[in-house]
């Protein structure tokens, strides 16, 4: 029988995750950052990218020496509006937040800035870093490579990651626009769910091992051959393939870390950007026009059977409000995995 | 009976288009630029965006006073890495090329730069401007609004344009990577062809007037309700909707020109970017890695029935090589339309 999620207090969860990272020799300040990124994902309902991965991705990465708890993060090169940062093999969340902070600092000076990052690791949700630009009245951009599980159009071997794109844009009274999308049709999580429930997947999500479109979720899991956004060619799959390449070029080639097909495990490059709104026009006028646009789209006529049009980020902001009040709903299996981590690291477990 | 295309010499076509613009009171230098953009589209096989539109879009726009042949193009605001330019209602090709040139000049100084443009007009192919960055060893970015013919996810009224994204990246021996994609599933041209040939369109391209998915090309033409890249929700349509919004925000809201739903005819805003490769790492190393990535993807195993994997821009570069030698294949109807323009403007017609 399926067990129901249990609501866990966000602050208590945050404290627990900090203790885990500290125990793994991560300095307190960095442990706070890493916990922030993971718990914010859970708060915003993106539970695929939250504490469910604490053990499997990050504790394991630190234990195996793949991730460095005390990395030497180095500025390799810069101009007024660009920089290359070497992450020293650190936790992606720590490297990512530091790189985006540096990017924002540079954008304050120059109006806009872009930072490419090499030698980092899986950084959790891309939106976290793009959203760091919002309180500064900047447009934030965050991209990252991931290991290969997407095929190029007409190919059958995964050569690209799900390479997400996140863009965050400030608003006045409306909630900020926060896009955070894989450049594949669907993320791996949706295949996992369909495979578990033995449901067929729509044609155009993935190929089988031979390279034919499949509706069998388990075949799709095995082949790792996800289709890029747009699916097959007649529905524009070459466009998602192109976007995945752009992410790979900015995160992997501009940083010198290498293309997606050469990525080992969680060791990836990232790319961050920040643009000052007032580098173009007055912030107040911009935000007012954002609000107007959002309201006009939301108020536009709905398709049959639909009663609401969403703006990107809206569902996550609503989840965050609810989960802050009621606690974060964690699957019992996730709670078990956290208890296990606590046991193996010999730290208190009080969730 | 369908008439076959006639090959026309590219230089002769270019000279003709220059004469047309000059006759419309466009200064010679600007007429050269505008002709460059249109003829390059035809050379590269993107005939939907070439001289086929000379009369209907640009001559008509100038004649009706919608487009200003001698615009006052003004720098409204700038920081080291950002600028806002007012296009003075000029031809989009002229405003676009000047704005991208300014963007490149700023990127030379600052490492990267972004220019948002308001009060411009339809600028032809987005790739032209992104590709201007290539000889400078920069990554070029070019976005533009278009009038609304794309619906938001769960909506049925067009609120966004086909808002294309173009990114150009330099290489060493391989041809440059040049992505140029509408953020809708398909461009209007494909619907037109299907309607003319009375062929059904795939489910997921467009909605009918009521907002239901349709396979009837003529219904899709009438509703103007194209679906964003990804199509319906289960195949990721909200992602294309998000990308279209990003293009609208950077071109229309950051420039102050207004969102896509308020765009009248061809009067739009654009957004340009340029990033110096050596603002991140040595150009030679970057280009070598680009070549390696392209070769690895091209050499990767093919899907059944496929014998080639393409890199974005490759088909267009090949068309350009062929058309430069053999002449540009123009549909007889397009040649008729050019002859008509020559007649009405009383200029020589020698194609």
XYZ file of C-alpha atoms in Angstrom:
702
model
C 0.000 0.000 0.000
C 1.196 3.507 -0.883
C 2.144 5.498 2.225
C 1.073 9.173 2.348
C 3.452 12.106 2.590
C 4.241 13.507 6.022
C 4.471 17.267 6.561
C 7.821 18.363 7.952
C 8.667 21.825 9.276
C 10.828 23.675 6.755
C 13.155 25.202 9.347
C 13.711 21.907 11.117
C 14.448 20.268 7.769
C 16.867 23.064 6.916
C 18.696 22.657 10.221
C 18.966 18.928 9.694
C 20.429 19.338 6.213
C 22.932 21.897 7.532
C 24.056 19.397 10.207
C 24.493 16.705 7.562
C 26.703 18.907 5.402
C 28.673 20.166 8.412
C 29.287 16.592 9.468
C 30.617 15.971 5.962
C 33.282 18.651 6.619
C 31.482 21.409 4.694
C 32.081 24.846 6.347
C 28.973 26.180 8.148
C 28.316 29.024 5.749
C 28.489 26.698 2.744
C 26.361 24.089 4.508
C 23.707 26.798 4.992
C 23.801 27.646 1.290
C 23.564 24.029 0.173
C 20.672 23.410 2.579
C 18.937 26.550 1.317
C 18.985 25.332 -2.279
C 17.680 21.848 -1.434
C 14.990 22.912 1.022
C 13.803 25.741 -1.220
C 13.187 23.146 -3.936
C 11.014 21.112 -1.548
C 9.255 24.238 -0.311
C 8.410 25.166 -3.900
C 7.052 21.691 -4.608
C 9.954 20.632 -6.825
C 10.529 17.562 -4.693
C 12.494 15.778 -7.426
C 15.318 18.256 -6.771
C 15.098 18.568 -2.993
C 16.258 16.582 0.018
C 15.246 13.360 -1.715
C 18.668 13.601 -3.348
C 20.608 14.493 -0.215
C 21.960 10.994 0.342
C 22.232 9.608 -3.160
C 23.745 12.691 -4.783
C 25.489 14.863 -2.254
C 26.425 12.765 0.784
C 27.561 9.997 -1.555
C 29.452 12.500 -3.725
C 31.277 13.885 -0.693
C 31.939 10.429 0.771
C 33.370 9.128 -2.495
C 35.576 12.189 -2.868
C 33.813 13.210 -6.103
C 32.731 16.444 -4.420
C 35.142 18.548 -2.398
C 33.671 19.887 0.867
C 36.261 22.697 1.009
C 36.934 23.558 -2.617
C 39.304 26.228 -3.800
C 36.959 28.301 -5.956
C 39.086 30.361 -8.342
C 38.473 33.292 -10.645
C 40.326 32.191 -13.787
C 39.628 35.108 -16.098
C 37.442 38.193 -16.270
C 36.471 41.322 -18.150
C 34.015 43.949 -16.810
C 31.020 41.870 -17.959
C 32.343 38.280 -18.128
C 34.137 35.823 -15.875
C 35.285 32.228 -15.828
C 35.224 30.522 -12.434
C 36.733 27.154 -11.515
C 34.570 25.488 -8.886
C 37.371 23.339 -7.452
C 35.111 20.298 -7.602
C 32.900 21.694 -4.826
C 29.216 21.104 -4.155
C 27.276 22.583 -7.069
C 25.018 24.538 -4.736
C 27.987 26.237 -3.080
C 29.849 26.922 -6.312
C 26.655 28.018 -8.065
C 25.585 30.497 -5.383
C 29.084 32.004 -5.182
C 29.319 32.318 -8.963
C 25.871 33.918 -9.231
C 26.733 36.317 -6.405
C 29.867 37.315 -8.271
C 27.846 37.724 -11.455
C 25.372 40.034 -9.696
C 28.238 42.062 -8.207
C 29.737 42.518 -11.671
C 26.344 43.425 -13.177
C 25.966 46.168 -10.556
C 29.134 47.717 -11.930
C 28.720 47.025 -15.643
C 24.959 46.805 -16.166
C 25.081 43.138 -17.119
C 27.443 40.217 -16.521
C 27.884 36.558 -17.415
C 29.849 33.900 -15.582
C 30.743 30.495 -16.971
C 31.726 27.840 -14.423
C 33.799 24.685 -14.839
C 34.727 21.915 -12.427
C 31.504 22.043 -10.428
C 28.858 19.435 -9.585
C 25.086 18.996 -9.808
C 23.631 22.232 -8.373
C 19.994 21.287 -7.652
C 17.275 23.545 -9.098
C 18.420 26.064 -11.697
C 15.757 28.568 -10.603
C 17.447 29.153 -7.234
C 20.340 31.018 -8.851
C 18.257 32.925 -11.411
C 15.991 34.084 -8.544
C 18.983 35.502 -6.650
C 18.841 38.390 -9.161
C 15.261 39.356 -8.247
C 15.872 41.379 -5.042
C 18.496 43.338 -7.017
C 15.943 44.336 -9.684
C 17.843 42.308 -12.237
C 16.848 39.659 -14.746
C 18.597 36.450 -13.654
C 19.702 33.602 -15.918
C 20.901 30.167 -14.854
C 21.872 27.243 -17.081
C 23.604 23.976 -16.368
C 24.868 20.900 -18.101
C 23.767 17.459 -16.995
C 24.974 14.019 -18.003
C 23.793 12.768 -21.367
C 20.266 11.395 -21.618
C 18.907 13.328 -24.612
C 19.426 12.344 -28.266
C 20.105 14.771 -31.107
C 17.425 14.851 -33.814
C 17.887 11.809 -36.125
C 20.274 10.235 -33.592
C 19.680 7.466 -31.089
C 22.589 7.840 -28.662
C 22.258 10.327 -25.783
C 24.724 13.149 -26.511
C 23.196 15.954 -24.438
C 21.901 16.449 -20.910
C 18.430 17.624 -20.004
C 20.269 20.989 -19.790
C 17.798 23.264 -17.998
C 17.199 26.941 -18.686
C 16.008 29.225 -15.909
C 15.131 32.904 -16.309
C 13.756 35.036 -13.453
C 12.232 38.472 -14.000
C 11.113 40.929 -11.300
C 7.555 42.300 -11.110
C 5.727 44.815 -8.889
C 2.582 43.343 -7.305
C 2.406 40.126 -9.278
C 4.678 37.242 -8.402
C 7.957 37.243 -10.338
C 8.177 35.364 -13.638
C 10.344 32.296 -12.998
C 10.891 29.912 -15.883
C 12.797 26.725 -15.050
C 12.603 24.114 -17.776
C 14.555 21.112 -18.951
C 15.269 21.347 -22.690
C 14.001 17.770 -23.041
C 10.279 16.988 -23.439
C 10.104 15.653 -19.904
C 12.476 15.186 -17.008
C 13.530 11.706 -15.942
C 11.141 11.836 -12.993
C 8.054 11.573 -15.210
C 9.420 8.453 -16.896
C 10.117 6.917 -13.491
C 6.551 7.504 -12.350
C 5.073 6.051 -15.549
C 7.367 3.013 -15.340
C 6.416 2.413 -11.712
C 2.702 2.700 -12.476
C 3.105 0.643 -15.685
C 1.428 3.400 -17.706
C 2.310 4.010 -21.352
C 4.067 7.293 -22.165
C 3.001 9.545 -25.077
C 4.809 9.017 -28.349
C 7.433 11.723 -28.664
C 8.859 11.558 -25.142
C 11.625 9.043 -25.793
C 13.197 6.448 -28.074
C 13.878 2.780 -27.354
C 17.359 1.262 -27.484
C 17.198 0.781 -31.255
C 16.184 4.396 -31.795
C 12.470 4.000 -32.527
C 9.862 6.141 -30.754
C 8.429 4.198 -27.822
C 5.394 4.349 -25.546
C 6.979 1.930 -23.070
C 8.276 3.850 -20.051
C 10.633 1.076 -18.972
C 12.240 0.869 -22.404
C 12.689 4.636 -22.277
C 14.333 4.383 -18.853
C 16.771 1.776 -20.117
C 17.710 3.522 -23.354
C 18.256 6.888 -21.610
C 17.234 8.233 -25.030
C 14.937 11.126 -24.117
C 13.767 13.347 -26.937
C 14.548 17.069 -26.873
C 11.710 19.591 -26.338
C 9.494 19.462 -29.401
C 9.746 15.652 -29.569
C 9.993 14.193 -33.043
C 10.953 16.293 -36.065
C 7.451 17.152 -37.289
C 6.698 18.800 -33.958
C 9.952 20.757 -33.743
C 12.325 18.423 -31.868
C 15.294 20.031 -33.627
C 14.489 23.215 -31.678
C 14.822 21.583 -28.257
C 18.000 19.913 -29.550
C 19.314 23.366 -30.497
C 18.448 24.843 -27.102
C 20.174 21.941 -25.329
C 23.258 22.658 -27.456
C 23.189 26.351 -26.522
C 23.135 25.395 -22.817
C 25.976 22.948 -23.384
C 28.030 25.530 -25.291
C 27.632 28.276 -22.679
C 28.121 25.973 -19.662
C 30.548 23.409 -21.064
C 32.451 24.833 -24.036
C 32.759 28.460 -22.907
C 33.949 27.180 -19.516
C 36.271 24.585 -21.061
C 34.696 21.777 -19.057
C 33.632 19.812 -22.144
C 30.406 18.872 -23.951
C 27.554 16.888 -22.383
C 28.570 13.599 -23.947
C 31.852 13.704 -21.991
C 30.259 14.586 -18.625
C 31.000 12.015 -15.938
C 28.267 11.544 -13.323
C 27.372 14.799 -11.619
C 30.516 16.767 -12.559
C 29.285 19.638 -14.744
C 29.708 23.234 -15.853
C 27.175 26.043 -15.319
C 26.415 29.458 -16.806
C 24.933 32.446 -15.003
C 23.764 35.864 -16.145
C 22.401 39.029 -14.580
C 21.011 42.107 -16.357
C 20.147 45.273 -14.487
C 16.651 46.384 -15.455
C 17.701 50.021 -14.986
C 20.475 49.440 -17.504
C 17.619 49.696 -20.008
C 14.751 51.650 -18.433
C 13.362 52.804 -15.062
C 12.648 49.839 -12.783
C 9.173 51.024 -11.746
C 7.953 51.367 -15.323
C 9.360 47.966 -16.213
C 7.691 46.254 -13.268
C 4.374 47.906 -13.975
C 4.464 46.666 -17.569
C 5.361 43.160 -16.351
C 2.320 43.210 -14.054
C 0.087 44.428 -16.893
C 1.314 41.719 -19.252
C 0.830 38.981 -16.669
C -2.695 40.183 -15.888
C -3.670 40.391 -19.549
C -2.483 36.842 -20.245
C -4.160 35.491 -17.134
C -7.446 37.203 -18.063
C -7.409 36.015 -21.685
C -10.041 33.447 -22.817
C -9.428 29.871 -21.696
C -9.376 26.702 -23.799
C -12.389 24.392 -23.338
C -12.217 22.618 -19.972
C -9.613 25.024 -18.552
C -10.345 27.682 -15.979
C -6.927 29.134 -15.375
C -3.861 30.256 -17.306
C -0.628 30.083 -15.333
C 2.453 32.262 -15.425
C 5.763 30.459 -14.945
C 6.678 30.158 -11.303
C 3.131 30.732 -10.054
C 2.472 27.120 -9.052
C 5.768 27.021 -7.161
C 5.084 30.291 -5.302
C 1.692 28.943 -4.229
C 3.255 25.683 -3.055
C 5.833 27.655 -1.095
C 3.162 29.680 0.704
C 1.263 26.553 1.658
C 4.324 24.532 2.652
C 5.747 27.328 4.791
C 2.545 27.279 6.798
C 1.702 23.581 6.860
C 5.139 22.019 6.518
C 6.786 20.370 3.530
C 5.098 17.125 2.442
C 7.847 14.501 2.268
C 7.300 10.972 1.030
C 7.884 8.431 3.839
C 10.636 6.873 1.719
C 12.419 10.220 1.669
C 12.077 10.520 5.433
C 13.460 6.996 5.781
C 16.430 7.972 3.626
C 17.103 11.010 5.828
C 16.881 8.858 8.955
C 19.371 6.506 7.400
C 21.778 9.363 6.661
C 21.461 10.541 10.268
C 22.208 7.038 11.499
C 25.252 6.504 9.314
C 26.660 9.965 10.150
C 25.705 9.626 13.828
C 23.803 12.895 14.029
C 20.493 13.624 15.744
C 17.318 12.923 13.765
C 14.331 14.927 14.956
C 12.027 15.306 11.933
C 0.030 23.648 -63.082
C 2.780 24.441 -60.563
C 5.535 26.534 -62.133
C 9.116 25.677 -61.166
C 11.517 28.036 -59.422
C 13.863 30.129 -61.555
C 17.469 30.643 -60.495
C 18.400 34.291 -60.131
C 21.923 35.661 -59.640
C 22.388 36.744 -56.009
C 24.310 39.907 -56.840
C 21.792 41.014 -59.432
C 18.978 40.392 -56.959
C 20.845 42.363 -54.310
C 21.324 45.310 -56.671
C 17.647 45.259 -57.570
C 16.561 45.289 -53.914
C 18.964 48.166 -53.196
C 17.390 50.167 -56.058
C 13.921 49.496 -54.679
C 14.823 50.769 -51.230
C 16.692 53.775 -52.647
C 13.649 54.647 -54.709
C 11.642 54.531 -51.477
C 13.902 57.297 -50.094
C 16.088 54.966 -48.004
C 19.724 56.247 -47.891
C 22.114 54.098 -49.991
C 24.010 52.646 -47.076
C 20.795 51.599 -45.332
C 19.368 50.242 -48.579
C 22.482 48.054 -48.861
C 21.961 46.740 -45.326
C 18.273 45.997 -45.843
C 19.022 44.239 -49.147
C 21.773 42.227 -47.444
C 19.400 40.867 -44.827
C 16.693 39.882 -47.326
C 18.986 38.376 -49.960
C 21.013 36.491 -47.354
C 17.789 34.818 -46.241
C 17.099 33.671 -49.815
C 20.715 32.597 -50.278
C 20.472 30.481 -47.136
C 17.257 28.864 -48.340
C 15.010 30.653 -45.841
C 12.808 31.941 -48.654
C 9.884 32.652 -46.326
C 11.928 35.576 -44.944
C 13.558 36.831 -48.149
C 12.570 39.007 -51.113
C 9.159 37.314 -51.207
C 8.235 39.854 -48.516
C 9.839 42.882 -50.200
C 6.565 44.259 -51.543
C 4.034 43.124 -48.984
C 6.054 43.979 -45.886
C 8.650 46.616 -46.626
C 7.606 48.578 -49.715
C 4.040 48.669 -48.393
C 5.275 49.648 -44.927
C 7.304 52.523 -46.358
C 4.494 53.605 -48.705
C 1.924 53.649 -45.924
C 4.257 55.613 -43.667
C 4.373 52.794 -41.106
C 8.123 52.502 -41.670
C 10.358 55.562 -41.755
C 12.982 55.483 -44.556
C 15.191 57.996 -42.700
C 14.620 57.255 -39.027
C 16.269 59.069 -36.184
C 17.825 56.138 -34.332
C 18.542 57.234 -30.762
C 20.540 55.871 -27.874
C 18.128 56.334 -24.965
C 20.140 54.883 -22.099
C 23.308 52.883 -21.530
C 25.709 51.341 -19.062
C 29.013 49.659 -20.033
C 27.197 46.395 -20.905
C 23.609 47.465 -21.674
C 21.812 49.913 -23.927
C 18.314 50.899 -24.949
C 17.916 52.087 -28.531
C 14.875 53.751 -30.089
C 14.619 52.728 -33.735
C 12.655 55.795 -34.814
C 10.182 53.573 -36.652
C 12.803 52.638 -39.251
C 13.105 49.483 -41.326
C 13.778 46.611 -38.923
C 16.784 45.471 -40.948
C 18.435 48.887 -40.689
C 17.621 49.396 -37.016
C 18.572 45.792 -36.209
C 21.973 45.909 -37.917
C 22.837 49.249 -36.293
C 21.772 48.026 -32.856
C 23.758 44.790 -33.211
C 26.800 46.723 -34.394
C 26.547 48.930 -31.337
C 26.155 45.849 -29.157
C 29.319 44.315 -30.625
C 31.233 47.572 -30.120
C 30.204 47.642 -26.479
C 31.089 43.962 -26.010
C 34.593 44.686 -27.332
C 35.009 47.115 -24.446
C 33.148 45.305 -21.685
C 33.418 41.619 -22.628
C 29.667 41.277 -23.187
C 26.778 43.600 -24.004
C 23.015 43.570 -24.484
C 20.862 46.010 -26.406
C 17.090 46.211 -26.205
C 15.350 48.024 -29.071
C 11.952 49.696 -29.199
C 10.058 51.398 -32.011
C 11.427 49.200 -34.784
C 9.751 47.030 -37.431
C 9.901 43.443 -38.691
C 13.623 42.739 -39.189
C 13.632 39.633 -41.424
C 15.677 36.624 -40.259
C 16.908 36.752 -36.677
C 20.051 34.777 -37.577
C 21.470 37.646 -39.656
C 22.149 39.747 -36.555
C 23.381 36.891 -34.351
C 25.816 35.931 -37.134
C 27.283 39.454 -37.185
C 29.101 38.439 -33.982
C 30.909 35.503 -35.623
C 33.788 37.353 -37.380
C 34.476 39.072 -34.036
C 34.907 35.719 -32.246
C 31.834 36.444 -30.185
C 28.679 34.485 -29.396
C 25.798 36.431 -30.965
C 22.203 36.500 -29.724
C 19.191 37.933 -31.539
C 15.557 37.897 -30.430
C 12.488 39.682 -31.690
C 8.828 40.109 -30.952
C 6.221 39.428 -33.597
C 2.496 40.066 -33.617
C 0.386 37.654 -31.626
C -0.388 34.260 -33.145
C 0.606 31.910 -30.309
C -1.644 30.962 -27.385
C -0.503 30.565 -23.782
C -0.902 27.059 -22.344
C -4.595 26.519 -21.385
C -5.575 29.651 -23.337
C -7.176 29.986 -26.752
C -6.483 33.619 -27.681
C -3.141 34.467 -29.305
C -1.205 36.550 -26.757
C 2.371 36.004 -27.983
C 4.250 36.167 -31.266
C 6.244 33.341 -32.792
C 9.106 35.217 -31.043
C 12.246 33.677 -32.563
C 15.509 32.962 -30.768
C 18.784 32.989 -32.686
C 22.192 32.118 -31.240
C 25.385 32.012 -33.337
C 28.631 30.481 -32.080
C 32.019 30.549 -33.831
C 33.952 27.379 -34.702
C 37.346 26.592 -36.259
C 37.062 24.258 -39.261
C 33.440 23.265 -38.877
C 30.691 25.622 -39.942
C 29.465 27.907 -37.155
C 26.569 26.792 -34.972
C 23.587 28.960 -35.954
C 20.289 28.291 -34.202
C 17.312 30.285 -35.486
C 13.996 28.996 -34.225
C 10.489 30.270 -33.685
C 9.299 29.499 -30.153
C 6.070 28.117 -31.641
C 5.857 24.494 -32.866
C 5.866 25.643 -36.487
C 6.032 28.923 -38.326
C 3.002 30.215 -40.210
C 4.548 29.119 -43.516
C 4.056 25.431 -42.756
C 0.372 25.954 -42.032
C -0.001 27.855 -45.310
C 1.541 25.006 -47.299
C -0.659 22.380 -45.602
C -3.787 24.492 -46.157
C -2.922 24.999 -49.828
C -2.285 21.277 -50.328
C -5.356 20.390 -48.232
C -3.239 18.125 -46.017
C -4.071 17.562 -42.334
C -1.632 18.957 -39.791
C -0.371 16.937 -36.801
C -2.288 17.316 -33.565
C -0.329 19.701 -31.368
C 0.490 22.376 -33.965
C -2.510 24.612 -33.419
C -5.967 25.125 -31.921
C -9.222 25.920 -33.714
C -11.273 29.039 -32.975
C -12.984 27.439 -29.985
C -9.650 26.402 -28.516
C -9.643 22.688 -29.280
C -6.603 21.019 -30.884
C -7.158 20.761 -34.630
C -5.729 18.822 -37.553
C -7.378 21.169 -40.067
C -4.794 23.561 -41.489
C -7.380 26.089 -42.661
C -9.006 26.256 -39.238
C -5.560 26.816 -37.755
C -4.913 29.641 -40.241
C -8.163 31.341 -39.296
C -7.813 31.005 -35.539
C -4.200 32.277 -35.560
C -3.955 30.057 -32.477
C -0.582 28.372 -32.943
C 0.696 26.275 -30.069
C 4.023 27.113 -28.445
C 7.015 24.773 -28.909
C 6.219 21.534 -27.093
C 2.616 21.631 -28.328
C 0.019 20.470 -25.816
C 0.758 20.260 -22.088
C 1.697 16.590 -21.912
C 4.507 17.198 -24.406
C 5.835 20.350 -22.719
C 3.933 23.191 -24.400
C 4.321 25.312 -21.267
C 8.060 25.388 -21.990
C 7.672 26.965 -25.418
C 5.143 29.353 -23.872
C 7.782 30.298 -21.287
C 10.468 30.833 -23.935
C 8.098 33.041 -25.961
C 7.502 35.080 -22.803
C 11.251 35.466 -22.229
C 11.657 36.815 -25.777
C 8.718 39.166 -25.253
C 10.094 40.393 -21.919
C 13.605 41.097 -23.241
C 12.434 42.654 -26.538
C 9.180 44.292 -25.478
C 9.140 44.932 -21.734
C 12.823 45.743 -21.205
C 12.599 48.117 -24.184
C 9.271 49.589 -23.056
C 7.644 48.829 -26.402
C 4.946 46.613 -24.873
C 4.000 42.930 -24.800
C 3.201 40.848 -27.890
C -0.558 41.082 -27.457
C -0.332 44.864 -27.965
C 1.917 44.713 -31.057
C 0.334 46.371 -34.090
C 1.262 44.840 -37.450
C 5.013 44.761 -37.983
C 5.984 47.337 -35.322
C 8.085 45.426 -32.790
C 10.948 45.491 -30.319
C 14.152 43.430 -30.562
C 16.921 42.252 -28.237
C 20.557 41.662 -29.148
C 23.520 40.233 -27.272
C 27.213 39.663 -27.861
C 29.666 37.770 -25.639
C 33.390 37.794 -26.324
C 34.679 34.217 -26.268
C 38.028 35.449 -24.915
C 36.141 37.042 -22.028
C 35.992 33.448 -20.770
C 38.817 31.445 -22.368
C 41.296 31.495 -25.281
C 39.461 31.631 -28.605
C 41.507 28.843 -30.239
C 40.796 26.362 -27.471
C 37.110 27.231 -27.527
C 36.839 26.774 -31.278
C 38.665 23.479 -31.183
C 36.272 22.166 -28.545
C 33.303 23.374 -30.631
C 34.648 21.428 -33.624
C 35.175 18.322 -31.486
C 31.651 18.483 -30.082
C 30.092 18.948 -33.518
C 32.070 16.021 -34.949
C 31.169 13.723 -32.060
C 27.450 14.467 -32.406
C 27.553 14.072 -36.179
C 29.380 10.729 -35.866
C 27.032 9.344 -33.202
C 24.716 6.410 -34.109
C 21.683 7.300 -36.237
C 18.036 6.480 -35.618
C 16.563 3.795 -37.932
C 16.068 5.192 -41.444
C 18.329 8.203 -40.844
C 21.796 8.589 -42.292
C 22.757 12.011 -41.074
C 22.617 14.146 -37.929
C 22.585 17.882 -38.582
C 24.044 20.734 -36.598
C 21.989 23.943 -36.559
C 22.807 26.175 -39.504
C 24.376 23.386 -41.565
C 21.482 23.064 -44.025
C 21.505 26.841 -44.551
C 25.266 26.998 -45.120
C 24.967 24.248 -47.714
C 22.113 26.049 -49.451
C 24.188 29.235 -49.476
C 27.113 27.503 -51.158
C 24.875 26.037 -53.829
C 22.843 29.205 -54.405
C 25.923 31.403 -54.672
C 27.127 29.206 -57.521
C 23.888 28.369 -59.279
C 21.752 31.360 -58.409
C 18.907 31.694 -55.919
C 15.819 29.615 -56.794
C 12.866 32.029 -56.730
C 9.274 30.964 -57.193
C 7.799 32.510 -60.382
C 5.167 34.204 -58.220
C 7.929 35.918 -56.276
C 9.577 37.046 -59.527
C 6.191 38.362 -60.688
C 5.856 40.313 -57.449
C 9.311 41.855 -57.930
C 8.441 42.790 -61.523
C 5.310 44.452 -60.229
C 7.296 46.466 -57.650
C 9.686 47.574 -60.418
C 6.740 48.644 -62.539
C 4.985 50.616 -59.838
C 8.222 52.321 -58.746
C 9.353 52.829 -62.355
C 12.768 51.237 -61.919
C 14.587 48.865 -64.256
C 13.775 45.166 -63.910
C 16.557 42.895 -65.177
C 16.242 39.624 -63.257
